mmCIF file of C-alpha atoms and ligand atoms in Angstrom:
data_model
loop_
_atom_site.group_PDB
_atom_site.id
_atom_site.type_symbol
_atom_site.label_atom_id
_atom_site.label_comp_id
_atom_site.label_asym_id
_atom_site.label_seq_id
_atom_site.Cartn_x
_atom_site.Cartn_y
_atom_site.Cartn_z
ATOM 1 C CA MET A 1 26.048 -138.756 95.388
ATOM 2 C CA PHE A 2 23.048 -140.663 96.778
ATOM 3 C CA GLU A 3 19.721 -139.640 95.284
ATOM 4 C CA PRO A 4 16.788 -140.096 97.714
ATOM 5 C CA LYS A 5 14.902 -142.286 95.218
ATOM 6 C CA GLN A 6 17.916 -144.447 94.409
ATOM 7 C CA LYS A 7 17.522 -148.144 95.228
ATOM 8 C CA ILE A 8 20.010 -149.527 97.719
ATOM 9 C CA ALA A 9 21.819 -152.845 97.176
ATOM 10 C CA LEU A 10 24.018 -154.628 99.683
ATOM 11 C CA ALA A 11 26.750 -156.595 97.888
ATOM 12 C CA LEU A 12 28.455 -159.515 99.619
ATOM 13 C CA LEU A 13 32.220 -159.082 99.228
ATOM 14 C CA SER A 14 34.365 -162.062 100.195
ATOM 15 C CA GLY A 15 37.572 -160.604 98.813
ATOM 16 C CA GLY A 16 37.571 -163.104 95.925
ATOM 17 C CA LEU A 17 37.126 -162.288 92.265
ATOM 18 C CA ASP A 18 33.500 -163.341 91.726
ATOM 19 C CA SER A 19 32.031 -161.120 94.429
ATOM 20 C CA ARG A 20 34.029 -158.177 93.078
ATOM 21 C CA LEU A 21 32.761 -158.783 89.554
ATOM 22 C CA ALA A 22 29.145 -159.036 90.710
ATOM 23 C CA SER A 23 29.390 -155.861 92.817
ATOM 24 C CA LYS A 24 31.088 -153.876 90.093
ATOM 25 C CA LEU A 25 28.662 -155.002 87.380
ATOM 26 C CA ILE A 26 25.757 -153.581 89.352
ATOM 27 C CA ALA A 27 27.632 -150.528 90.690
ATOM 28 C CA ASP A 28 28.698 -149.625 87.131
ATOM 29 C CA LEU A 29 25.069 -149.467 86.021
ATOM 30 C CA GLY A 30 25.101 -146.194 87.925
ATOM 31 C CA ARG A 31 21.473 -146.468 89.023
ATOM 32 C CA PHE A 32 21.954 -147.937 92.500
ATOM 33 C CA LEU A 33 23.653 -147.128 95.733
ATOM 34 C CA VAL A 34 25.745 -150.293 96.148
ATOM 35 C CA VAL A 35 27.209 -150.905 99.600
ATOM 36 C CA GLY A 36 29.719 -153.705 100.163
ATOM 37 C CA TYR A 37 29.204 -156.192 103.003
ATOM 38 C CA HIS A 38 31.987 -158.413 104.291
ATOM 39 C CA PHE A 39 31.478 -160.987 107.018
ATOM 40 C CA HIS A 40 34.839 -161.814 108.520
ATOM 41 C CA HIS A 41 34.983 -165.372 109.848
ATOM 42 C CA PRO A 42 37.736 -166.905 111.983
ATOM 43 C CA PHE A 43 38.665 -169.753 109.598
ATOM 44 C CA SER A 44 40.381 -167.546 107.074
ATOM 45 C CA GLY A 45 43.789 -168.870 106.020
ATOM 46 C CA ALA A 46 45.202 -165.343 105.850
ATOM 47 C CA PRO A 47 45.629 -163.250 109.013
ATOM 48 C CA ALA A 48 42.483 -161.226 109.829
ATOM 49 C CA GLN A 49 44.085 -157.821 109.216
ATOM 50 C CA GLU A 50 45.484 -158.887 105.851
ATOM 51 C CA ARG A 51 42.137 -160.230 104.687
ATOM 52 C CA ILE A 52 40.229 -157.147 105.846
ATOM 53 C CA ARG A 53 42.798 -154.869 104.195
ATOM 54 C CA ALA A 54 42.278 -156.753 100.906
ATOM 55 C CA VAL A 55 38.475 -156.433 101.121
ATOM 56 C CA LYS A 56 38.740 -152.716 101.919
ATOM 57 C CA LYS A 57 40.960 -152.272 98.879
ATOM 58 C CA ALA A 58 38.485 -154.210 96.727
ATOM 59 C CA ALA A 59 35.641 -151.921 97.852
ATOM 60 C CA ARG A 60 37.782 -148.834 97.209
ATOM 61 C CA ASP A 61 38.662 -150.078 93.711
ATOM 62 C CA ILE A 62 34.990 -150.656 92.903
ATOM 63 C CA GLY A 63 34.161 -147.271 94.432
ATOM 64 C CA ILE A 64 31.626 -148.449 97.022
ATOM 65 C CA PRO A 65 31.386 -148.019 100.809
ATOM 66 C CA LEU A 66 31.934 -151.127 102.917
ATOM 67 C CA ILE A 67 30.371 -152.631 106.045
ATOM 68 C CA ILE A 68 32.524 -155.170 107.906
ATOM 69 C CA ASP A 69 30.717 -157.560 110.202
ATOM 70 C CA SER A 70 31.917 -160.386 112.424
ATOM 71 C CA ASP A 71 30.767 -162.722 115.191
ATOM 72 C CA TYR A 72 33.365 -165.423 115.780
ATOM 73 C CA ASP A 73 31.426 -167.217 118.539
ATOM 74 C CA ALA A 74 28.235 -167.543 116.517
ATOM 75 C CA PHE A 75 30.144 -168.621 113.407
ATOM 76 C CA ILE A 76 32.143 -171.266 115.291
ATOM 77 C CA GLU A 77 28.910 -172.643 116.789
ATOM 78 C CA MET A 78 27.358 -172.821 113.308
ATOM 79 C CA THR A 79 30.288 -174.961 112.062
ATOM 80 C CA LYS A 80 29.816 -177.559 114.811
ATOM 81 C CA THR A 81 26.409 -178.944 113.842
ATOM 82 C CA PRO A 82 25.641 -177.889 110.266
ATOM 83 C CA ALA A 83 22.114 -178.926 109.304
ATOM 84 C CA HIS A 84 23.009 -179.215 105.608
ATOM 85 C CA GLY A 85 26.172 -181.309 105.658
ATOM 86 C CA ARG A 86 29.813 -180.660 104.907
ATOM 87 C CA GLY A 87 32.045 -180.694 101.850
ATOM 88 C CA LYS A 88 35.165 -182.821 101.433
ATOM 89 C CA GLY A 89 36.740 -181.212 104.482
ATOM 90 C CA ALA A 90 34.957 -179.851 107.551
ATOM 91 C CA ASN A 91 33.499 -177.022 105.441
ATOM 92 C CA PRO A 92 29.759 -176.540 106.057
ATOM 93 C CA CYS A 93 29.329 -174.351 102.961
ATOM 94 C CA ARG A 94 25.525 -174.375 102.748
ATOM 95 C CA ASP A 95 25.056 -173.463 106.406
ATOM 96 C CA CYS A 96 27.823 -170.891 106.102
ATOM 97 C CA ARG A 97 26.066 -169.197 103.172
ATOM 98 C CA ILE A 98 22.736 -169.273 105.019
ATOM 99 C CA PHE A 99 24.380 -167.778 108.119
ATOM 100 C CA VAL A 100 26.027 -164.914 106.219
ATOM 101 C CA LEU A 101 22.969 -164.171 104.062
ATOM 102 C CA ARG A 102 20.704 -163.983 107.120
ATOM 103 C CA ARG A 103 23.011 -161.398 108.659
ATOM 104 C CA ALA A 104 23.266 -159.490 105.394
ATOM 105 C CA LYS A 105 19.477 -159.444 105.087
ATOM 106 C CA ARG A 106 19.143 -157.990 108.593
ATOM 107 C CA ILE A 107 21.602 -155.240 107.690
ATOM 108 C CA LEU A 108 19.814 -154.595 104.384
ATOM 109 C CA SER A 109 16.540 -154.133 106.307
ATOM 110 C CA SER A 110 18.177 -151.778 108.807
ATOM 111 C CA MET A 111 19.340 -149.649 105.845
ATOM 112 C CA ASN A 112 15.881 -149.695 104.222
ATOM 113 C CA GLY A 113 17.703 -151.330 101.328
ATOM 114 C CA HIS A 114 16.114 -153.106 98.383
ATOM 115 C CA PHE A 115 18.150 -156.150 97.332
ATOM 116 C CA LEU A 116 21.270 -158.231 97.960
ATOM 117 C CA ILE A 117 24.007 -159.066 95.462
ATOM 118 C CA SER A 118 26.283 -162.087 95.555
ATOM 119 C CA GLY A 119 28.967 -163.429 93.235
ATOM 120 C CA GLU A 120 27.786 -167.038 93.142
ATOM 121 C CA VAL A 121 28.093 -168.777 89.789
ATOM 122 C CA LEU A 122 25.725 -171.594 88.926
ATOM 123 C CA GLY A 123 27.503 -174.962 89.051
ATOM 124 C CA GLN A 124 30.872 -173.559 90.066
ATOM 125 C CA ARG A 125 31.194 -175.071 93.531
ATOM 126 C CA PRO A 126 29.936 -178.607 94.075
ATOM 127 C CA MET A 127 28.515 -178.034 97.529
ATOM 128 C CA SER A 128 26.960 -174.593 97.582
ATOM 129 C CA GLN A 129 26.492 -173.483 93.984
ATOM 130 C CA VAL A 130 24.593 -176.287 92.258
ATOM 131 C CA LYS A 131 20.998 -175.350 91.528
ATOM 132 C CA ASN A 132 19.472 -177.329 94.421
ATOM 133 C CA SER A 133 21.900 -175.746 96.877
ATOM 134 C CA LEU A 134 21.269 -172.232 95.608
ATOM 135 C CA ASN A 135 17.526 -172.860 96.083
ATOM 136 C CA LEU A 136 17.970 -174.362 99.532
ATOM 137 C CA ILE A 137 20.250 -171.541 100.672
ATOM 138 C CA GLU A 138 17.952 -168.762 99.550
ATOM 139 C CA LYS A 139 14.922 -170.501 101.074
ATOM 140 C CA GLN A 140 16.605 -171.123 104.442
ATOM 141 C CA ALA A 141 18.107 -167.627 104.565
ATOM 142 C CA GLU A 142 14.745 -166.164 103.508
ATOM 143 C CA VAL A 143 16.272 -164.151 100.704
ATOM 144 C CA ARG A 144 14.278 -165.614 97.815
ATOM 145 C CA GLY A 145 13.567 -162.878 95.307
ATOM 146 C CA VAL A 146 15.793 -160.444 97.182
ATOM 147 C CA LEU A 147 19.140 -162.030 96.313
ATOM 148 C CA LEU A 148 20.472 -161.163 92.868
ATOM 149 C CA ARG A 149 23.312 -163.254 91.460
ATOM 150 C CA PRO A 150 24.344 -161.117 88.502
ATOM 151 C CA LEU A 151 26.994 -163.481 87.125
ATOM 152 C CA SER A 152 24.418 -166.225 86.495
ATOM 153 C CA GLY A 153 21.266 -164.073 86.608
ATOM 154 C CA LYS A 154 20.207 -164.897 83.034
ATOM 155 C CA LEU A 155 19.975 -168.573 83.971
ATOM 156 C CA LEU A 156 18.068 -168.110 87.226
ATOM 157 C CA PRO A 157 14.473 -167.099 87.997
ATOM 158 C CA PRO A 158 13.943 -163.316 88.003
ATOM 159 C CA THR A 159 14.417 -161.528 91.306
ATOM 160 C CA LEU A 160 12.969 -158.279 92.643
ATOM 161 C CA PRO A 161 15.295 -155.946 90.668
ATOM 162 C CA GLU A 162 14.042 -157.561 87.441
ATOM 163 C CA THR A 163 10.377 -157.928 88.325
ATOM 164 C CA GLU A 164 10.298 -154.314 89.460
ATOM 165 C CA GLY A 165 12.016 -153.204 86.247
ATOM 166 C CA TRP A 166 15.123 -151.808 87.937
ATOM 167 C CA ILE A 167 17.432 -154.151 86.007
ATOM 168 C CA ALA A 168 16.909 -155.735 82.584
ATOM 169 C CA ARG A 169 17.767 -159.420 81.995
ATOM 170 C CA ASP A 170 20.210 -158.265 79.297
ATOM 171 C CA GLU A 171 22.269 -156.538 81.963
ATOM 172 C CA LEU A 172 22.868 -159.851 83.725
ATOM 173 C CA LEU A 173 25.262 -162.609 82.697
ATOM 174 C CA ASP A 174 25.016 -166.342 82.058
ATOM 175 C CA PHE A 175 28.183 -167.695 83.638
ATOM 176 C CA VAL A 176 27.975 -171.368 84.495
ATOM 177 C CA GLY A 177 30.338 -174.120 85.650
ATOM 178 C CA ARG A 178 33.850 -174.360 87.010
ATOM 179 C CA ASN A 179 35.810 -172.940 84.091
ATOM 180 C CA ARG A 180 36.763 -169.422 85.117
ATOM 181 C CA LYS A 181 37.967 -168.073 81.762
ATOM 182 C CA ARG A 182 34.932 -165.804 81.435
ATOM 183 C CA GLN A 183 35.507 -164.376 84.924
ATOM 184 C CA PHE A 184 39.133 -163.584 84.070
ATOM 185 C CA ALA A 185 38.089 -161.931 80.795
ATOM 186 C CA LEU A 186 35.437 -159.875 82.581
ATOM 187 C CA ALA A 187 37.958 -158.846 85.253
ATOM 188 C CA GLU A 188 40.215 -157.520 82.527
ATOM 189 C CA LYS A 189 37.351 -155.672 80.851
ATOM 190 C CA LEU A 190 36.268 -154.091 84.156
ATOM 191 C CA GLY A 191 39.852 -153.268 85.140
ATOM 192 C CA ILE A 192 39.857 -155.510 88.225
ATOM 193 C CA LYS A 193 43.389 -156.529 89.196
ATOM 194 C CA ASP A 194 45.209 -158.132 92.161
ATOM 195 C CA TYR A 195 42.524 -160.605 93.115
ATOM 196 C CA PRO A 196 43.337 -163.726 95.156
ATOM 197 C CA THR A 197 43.139 -167.314 93.892
ATOM 198 C CA PRO A 198 39.648 -168.858 93.662
ATOM 199 C CA ALA A 199 40.070 -171.285 96.592
ATOM 200 C CA GLY A 200 39.172 -168.467 98.959
ATOM 201 C CA GLY A 201 41.528 -169.529 101.709
ATOM 202 C CA CYS A 202 38.970 -171.176 104.011
ATOM 203 C CA LEU A 203 40.827 -173.498 106.375
ATOM 204 C CA LEU A 204 37.765 -175.709 106.781
ATOM 205 C CA THR A 205 38.282 -176.940 103.209
ATOM 206 C CA GLU A 206 41.841 -178.124 103.983
ATOM 207 C CA LYS A 207 42.470 -181.766 104.784
ATOM 208 C CA ALA A 208 45.062 -181.264 107.536
ATOM 209 C CA TYR A 209 43.109 -178.490 109.244
ATOM 210 C CA SER A 210 39.887 -180.496 109.011
ATOM 211 C CA ALA A 211 41.523 -183.495 110.764
ATOM 212 C CA ARG A 212 42.506 -181.201 113.643
ATOM 213 C CA TYR A 213 39.070 -179.610 113.666
ATOM 214 C CA TYR A 214 37.290 -182.993 113.926
ATOM 215 C CA ASP A 215 39.686 -184.104 116.660
ATOM 216 C CA LEU A 216 38.910 -180.966 118.664
ATOM 217 C CA LEU A 217 35.170 -181.304 118.085
ATOM 218 C CA LYS A 218 35.293 -184.870 119.431
ATOM 219 C CA ASP A 219 37.429 -184.032 122.454
ATOM 220 C CA ALA A 220 35.925 -180.679 123.424
ATOM 221 C CA PRO A 221 32.573 -180.059 121.660
ATOM 222 C CA ASP A 222 32.129 -176.754 123.478
ATOM 223 C CA PHE A 223 35.407 -175.360 122.116
ATOM 224 C CA GLY A 224 35.747 -171.657 121.450
ATOM 225 C CA GLU A 225 37.902 -169.137 119.623
ATOM 226 C CA ILE A 226 41.245 -169.803 121.340
ATOM 227 C CA ASP A 227 41.035 -173.574 120.783
ATOM 228 C CA MET A 228 40.106 -172.927 117.171
ATOM 229 C CA GLU A 229 43.038 -170.508 116.799
ATOM 230 C CA SER A 230 45.370 -173.136 118.233
ATOM 231 C CA LEU A 231 44.637 -175.404 115.256
ATOM 232 C CA LYS A 232 46.281 -172.954 112.862
ATOM 233 C CA PHE A 233 49.917 -173.554 113.744
ATOM 234 C CA GLY A 234 52.389 -176.111 115.104
ATOM 235 C CA ARG A 235 52.619 -179.903 115.070
ATOM 236 C CA HIS A 236 49.594 -181.404 116.805
ATOM 237 C CA PHE A 237 49.541 -184.543 118.954
ATOM 238 C CA ARG A 238 46.685 -186.215 120.799
ATOM 239 C CA LEU A 239 48.229 -188.504 123.431
ATOM 240 C CA GLU A 240 46.564 -191.763 124.508
ATOM 241 C CA SER A 241 45.495 -190.211 127.796
ATOM 242 C CA GLY A 242 43.547 -187.562 125.839
ATOM 243 C CA ILE A 243 45.783 -184.550 126.465
ATOM 244 C CA LYS A 244 46.514 -182.355 123.435
ATOM 245 C CA LEU A 245 50.044 -181.151 122.676
ATOM 246 C CA ILE A 246 51.036 -178.497 120.130
ATOM 247 C CA VAL A 247 54.758 -178.153 119.354
ATOM 248 C CA ALA A 248 56.076 -175.073 117.503
ATOM 249 C CA ARG A 249 57.952 -175.733 114.251
ATOM 250 C CA ASP A 250 59.988 -172.537 114.182
ATOM 251 C CA GLU A 251 60.592 -169.270 115.968
ATOM 252 C CA ALA A 252 57.501 -167.618 114.506
ATOM 253 C CA GLU A 253 55.322 -170.433 115.868
ATOM 254 C CA CYS A 254 57.078 -170.219 119.267
ATOM 255 C CA ASN A 255 55.960 -166.584 119.365
ATOM 256 C CA LEU A 256 52.416 -167.526 118.339
ATOM 257 C CA ILE A 257 52.225 -170.086 121.153
ATOM 258 C CA LEU A 258 53.408 -167.522 123.688
ATOM 259 C CA GLU A 259 51.237 -164.684 122.364
ATOM 260 C CA ARG A 260 48.014 -166.565 121.753
ATOM 261 C CA LEU A 261 47.978 -169.603 124.025
ATOM 262 C CA SER A 262 49.765 -168.735 127.259
ATOM 263 C CA GLY A 263 47.205 -167.761 129.860
ATOM 264 C CA THR A 264 44.839 -170.474 128.600
ATOM 265 C CA PHE A 265 47.101 -173.425 127.813
ATOM 266 C CA TRP A 266 50.017 -174.882 129.779
ATOM 267 C CA ILE A 267 53.326 -173.993 128.114
ATOM 268 C CA ALA A 268 56.358 -176.317 128.051
ATOM 269 C CA THR A 269 59.894 -175.742 126.806
ATOM 270 C CA THR A 270 63.452 -176.928 127.343
ATOM 271 C CA VAL A 271 65.738 -175.292 129.915
ATOM 272 C CA ASP A 272 69.309 -174.120 129.064
ATOM 273 C CA ILE A 273 69.268 -175.820 125.648
ATOM 274 C CA PRO A 274 67.480 -174.361 122.601
ATOM 275 C CA GLY A 275 64.184 -176.070 121.964
ATOM 276 C CA PRO A 276 60.637 -175.342 120.805
ATOM 277 C CA PHE A 277 57.778 -173.978 122.857
ATOM 278 C CA ALA A 278 54.829 -176.311 123.214
ATOM 279 C CA ALA A 279 51.261 -175.895 124.496
ATOM 280 C CA LEU A 280 49.105 -178.345 126.458
ATOM 281 C CA ASP A 281 45.337 -178.003 126.626
ATOM 282 C CA ARG A 282 45.088 -179.129 130.268
ATOM 283 C CA GLU A 283 47.200 -179.734 133.348
ATOM 284 C CA PRO A 284 49.437 -182.752 132.687
ATOM 285 C CA THR A 285 49.817 -185.643 135.128
ATOM 286 C CA GLU A 286 53.341 -186.756 136.167
ATOM 287 C CA GLN A 287 53.183 -189.535 133.565
ATOM 288 C CA GLU A 288 52.064 -187.114 130.852
ATOM 289 C CA ILE A 289 54.869 -184.698 131.757
ATOM 290 C CA MET A 290 57.412 -187.442 130.992
ATOM 291 C CA LEU A 291 55.859 -188.101 127.576
ATOM 292 C CA VAL A 292 55.239 -184.458 126.696
ATOM 293 C CA GLY A 293 58.698 -183.449 127.905
ATOM 294 C CA GLY A 294 60.234 -186.306 125.923
ATOM 295 C CA ILE A 295 58.480 -185.119 122.745
ATOM 296 C CA VAL A 296 59.481 -181.464 123.268
ATOM 297 C CA ALA A 297 63.073 -182.527 123.983
ATOM 298 C CA GLY A 298 62.915 -184.771 120.905
ATOM 299 C CA TYR A 299 62.529 -181.630 118.788
ATOM 300 C CA SER A 300 65.310 -179.749 120.632
ATOM 301 C CA LYS A 301 69.069 -179.677 120.294
ATOM 302 C CA ALA A 302 69.202 -182.048 123.294
ATOM 303 C CA ARG A 303 67.653 -185.030 121.537
ATOM 304 C CA GLU A 304 70.936 -187.024 121.828
ATOM 305 C CA PHE A 305 71.207 -186.338 125.597
ATOM 306 C CA ALA A 306 70.370 -188.971 128.202
ATOM 307 C CA GLU A 307 68.129 -186.526 130.040
ATOM 308 C CA ILE A 308 67.202 -182.864 130.020
ATOM 309 C CA ALA A 309 65.305 -180.322 132.133
ATOM 310 C CA ILE A 310 62.043 -178.901 130.885
ATOM 311 C CA GLU A 311 59.961 -176.099 132.344
ATOM 312 C CA LEU A 312 56.178 -176.036 132.499
ATOM 313 C CA THR A 313 54.220 -172.833 133.019
ATOM 314 C CA SER A 314 50.583 -173.020 134.116
ATOM 315 C CA PRO A 315 47.958 -170.615 132.686
ATOM 316 C CA ASP A 316 48.292 -168.482 135.839
ATOM 317 C CA GLY A 317 52.072 -168.295 135.494
ATOM 318 C CA ALA A 318 53.236 -170.878 138.085
ATOM 319 C CA LYS A 319 56.416 -172.616 136.931
ATOM 320 C CA VAL A 320 57.685 -176.118 137.601
ATOM 321 C CA ARG A 321 60.816 -177.885 136.330
ATOM 322 C CA LYS A 322 61.139 -181.604 135.606
ATOM 323 C CA THR A 323 63.853 -183.864 134.251
ATOM 324 C CA VAL A 324 62.791 -185.921 131.232
ATOM 325 C CA ILE A 325 64.335 -188.331 128.715
ATOM 326 C CA PRO A 326 64.305 -187.065 125.095
ATOM 327 C CA LEU A 327 62.284 -189.381 122.864
ATOM 328 C CA ASP A 328 62.976 -190.486 119.330
ATOM 329 C CA LYS A 329 60.408 -189.304 116.774
ATOM 330 C CA ARG A 330 59.588 -192.908 115.911
ATOM 331 C CA ASP A 331 58.260 -193.321 119.460
ATOM 332 C CA PHE A 332 55.671 -190.563 119.232
ATOM 333 C CA VAL A 333 54.803 -190.130 115.573
ATOM 334 C CA LYS A 334 51.735 -192.336 116.171
ATOM 335 C CA PHE A 335 50.191 -189.549 118.292
ATOM 336 C CA MET A 336 50.482 -186.967 115.536
ATOM 337 C CA LEU A 337 47.257 -185.631 114.020
HETATM 338 S S1 SF4 B 1 34.546 -172.502 101.914
HETATM 339 FE FE1 SF4 B 1 34.420 -171.850 104.080
HETATM 340 S S2 SF4 B 1 33.889 -169.670 103.998
HETATM 341 FE FE2 SF4 B 1 33.456 -170.516 101.968
HETATM 342 S S3 SF4 B 1 31.290 -171.091 102.050
HETATM 343 FE FE3 SF4 B 1 32.458 -172.909 102.623
HETATM 344 S S4 SF4 B 1 32.586 -172.858 104.858
HETATM 345 FE FE4 SF4 B 1 31.977 -170.785 104.175
#
């Protein structure tokens, strides 16, 4: 039950262990109305529904209400020109944290709330959780003094909940570094189970995804959600002429190409003989059709044939058939991203 004089805290919940621990530590003090806040971004490795289901379950387990927020377009734009650099992959972690904290702060204000909670641990992540980065992030997001990081709070300057006497320093922890033994022990003590692995499942940290991301950014800097989605599945080729080809690796990916990309991309597949579906990011020239068709046929059951028919479907549904010569993988592997 919410008491009118109770202070309100908005706790960032990523779905990972650390944010759950931080939220539960403060919720269990029993003196605050803690509300969970999850920003859902489009670079999650897990499907959106699965990730959101996991965060909802986490909030239920902690016993707090949850606000889910999202803005794919704004988030994608933020990833294109991060002011504060990237990690080993295309991950712009500092800008990402600033982006999410700014939104959380706006929501906190709209709730007449008092402070934010996050699960960051000092020194745990090289890009966003070293002391300089924590300082930079809270300055840029304008959350200095308002953002409480309970897992490392004893090692950080006091924030509003401490200076106002709502929370004592003894109630905060002094976690530091990359070793997560103390987090696992605390999870057991607090009864937190079924949490995902620490990596967090952000595709922008992955090498293969990052290579595709940079290729797209170079070729089409104004790319949007569908182009970004297209990076998540299939074999990817950038042909010399500049056209992009995505070839499904199995039936599930054939379905993804049809469901998500037809209507925007050109779709190619073999006729009469089983073969994969493929997507092209623009209308192919006659010369490109021969190469694209040869690659698609090269992954079909017709790869030993002298020639084979392929069908191309434009985004508005117009179909055209062409005869192509199946290519050997050695002839096109150089175009693979
Ligand atoms: S790993 Fe991805 S989601 Fe996490 S802070 Fe970095 S960019 Fe953001």
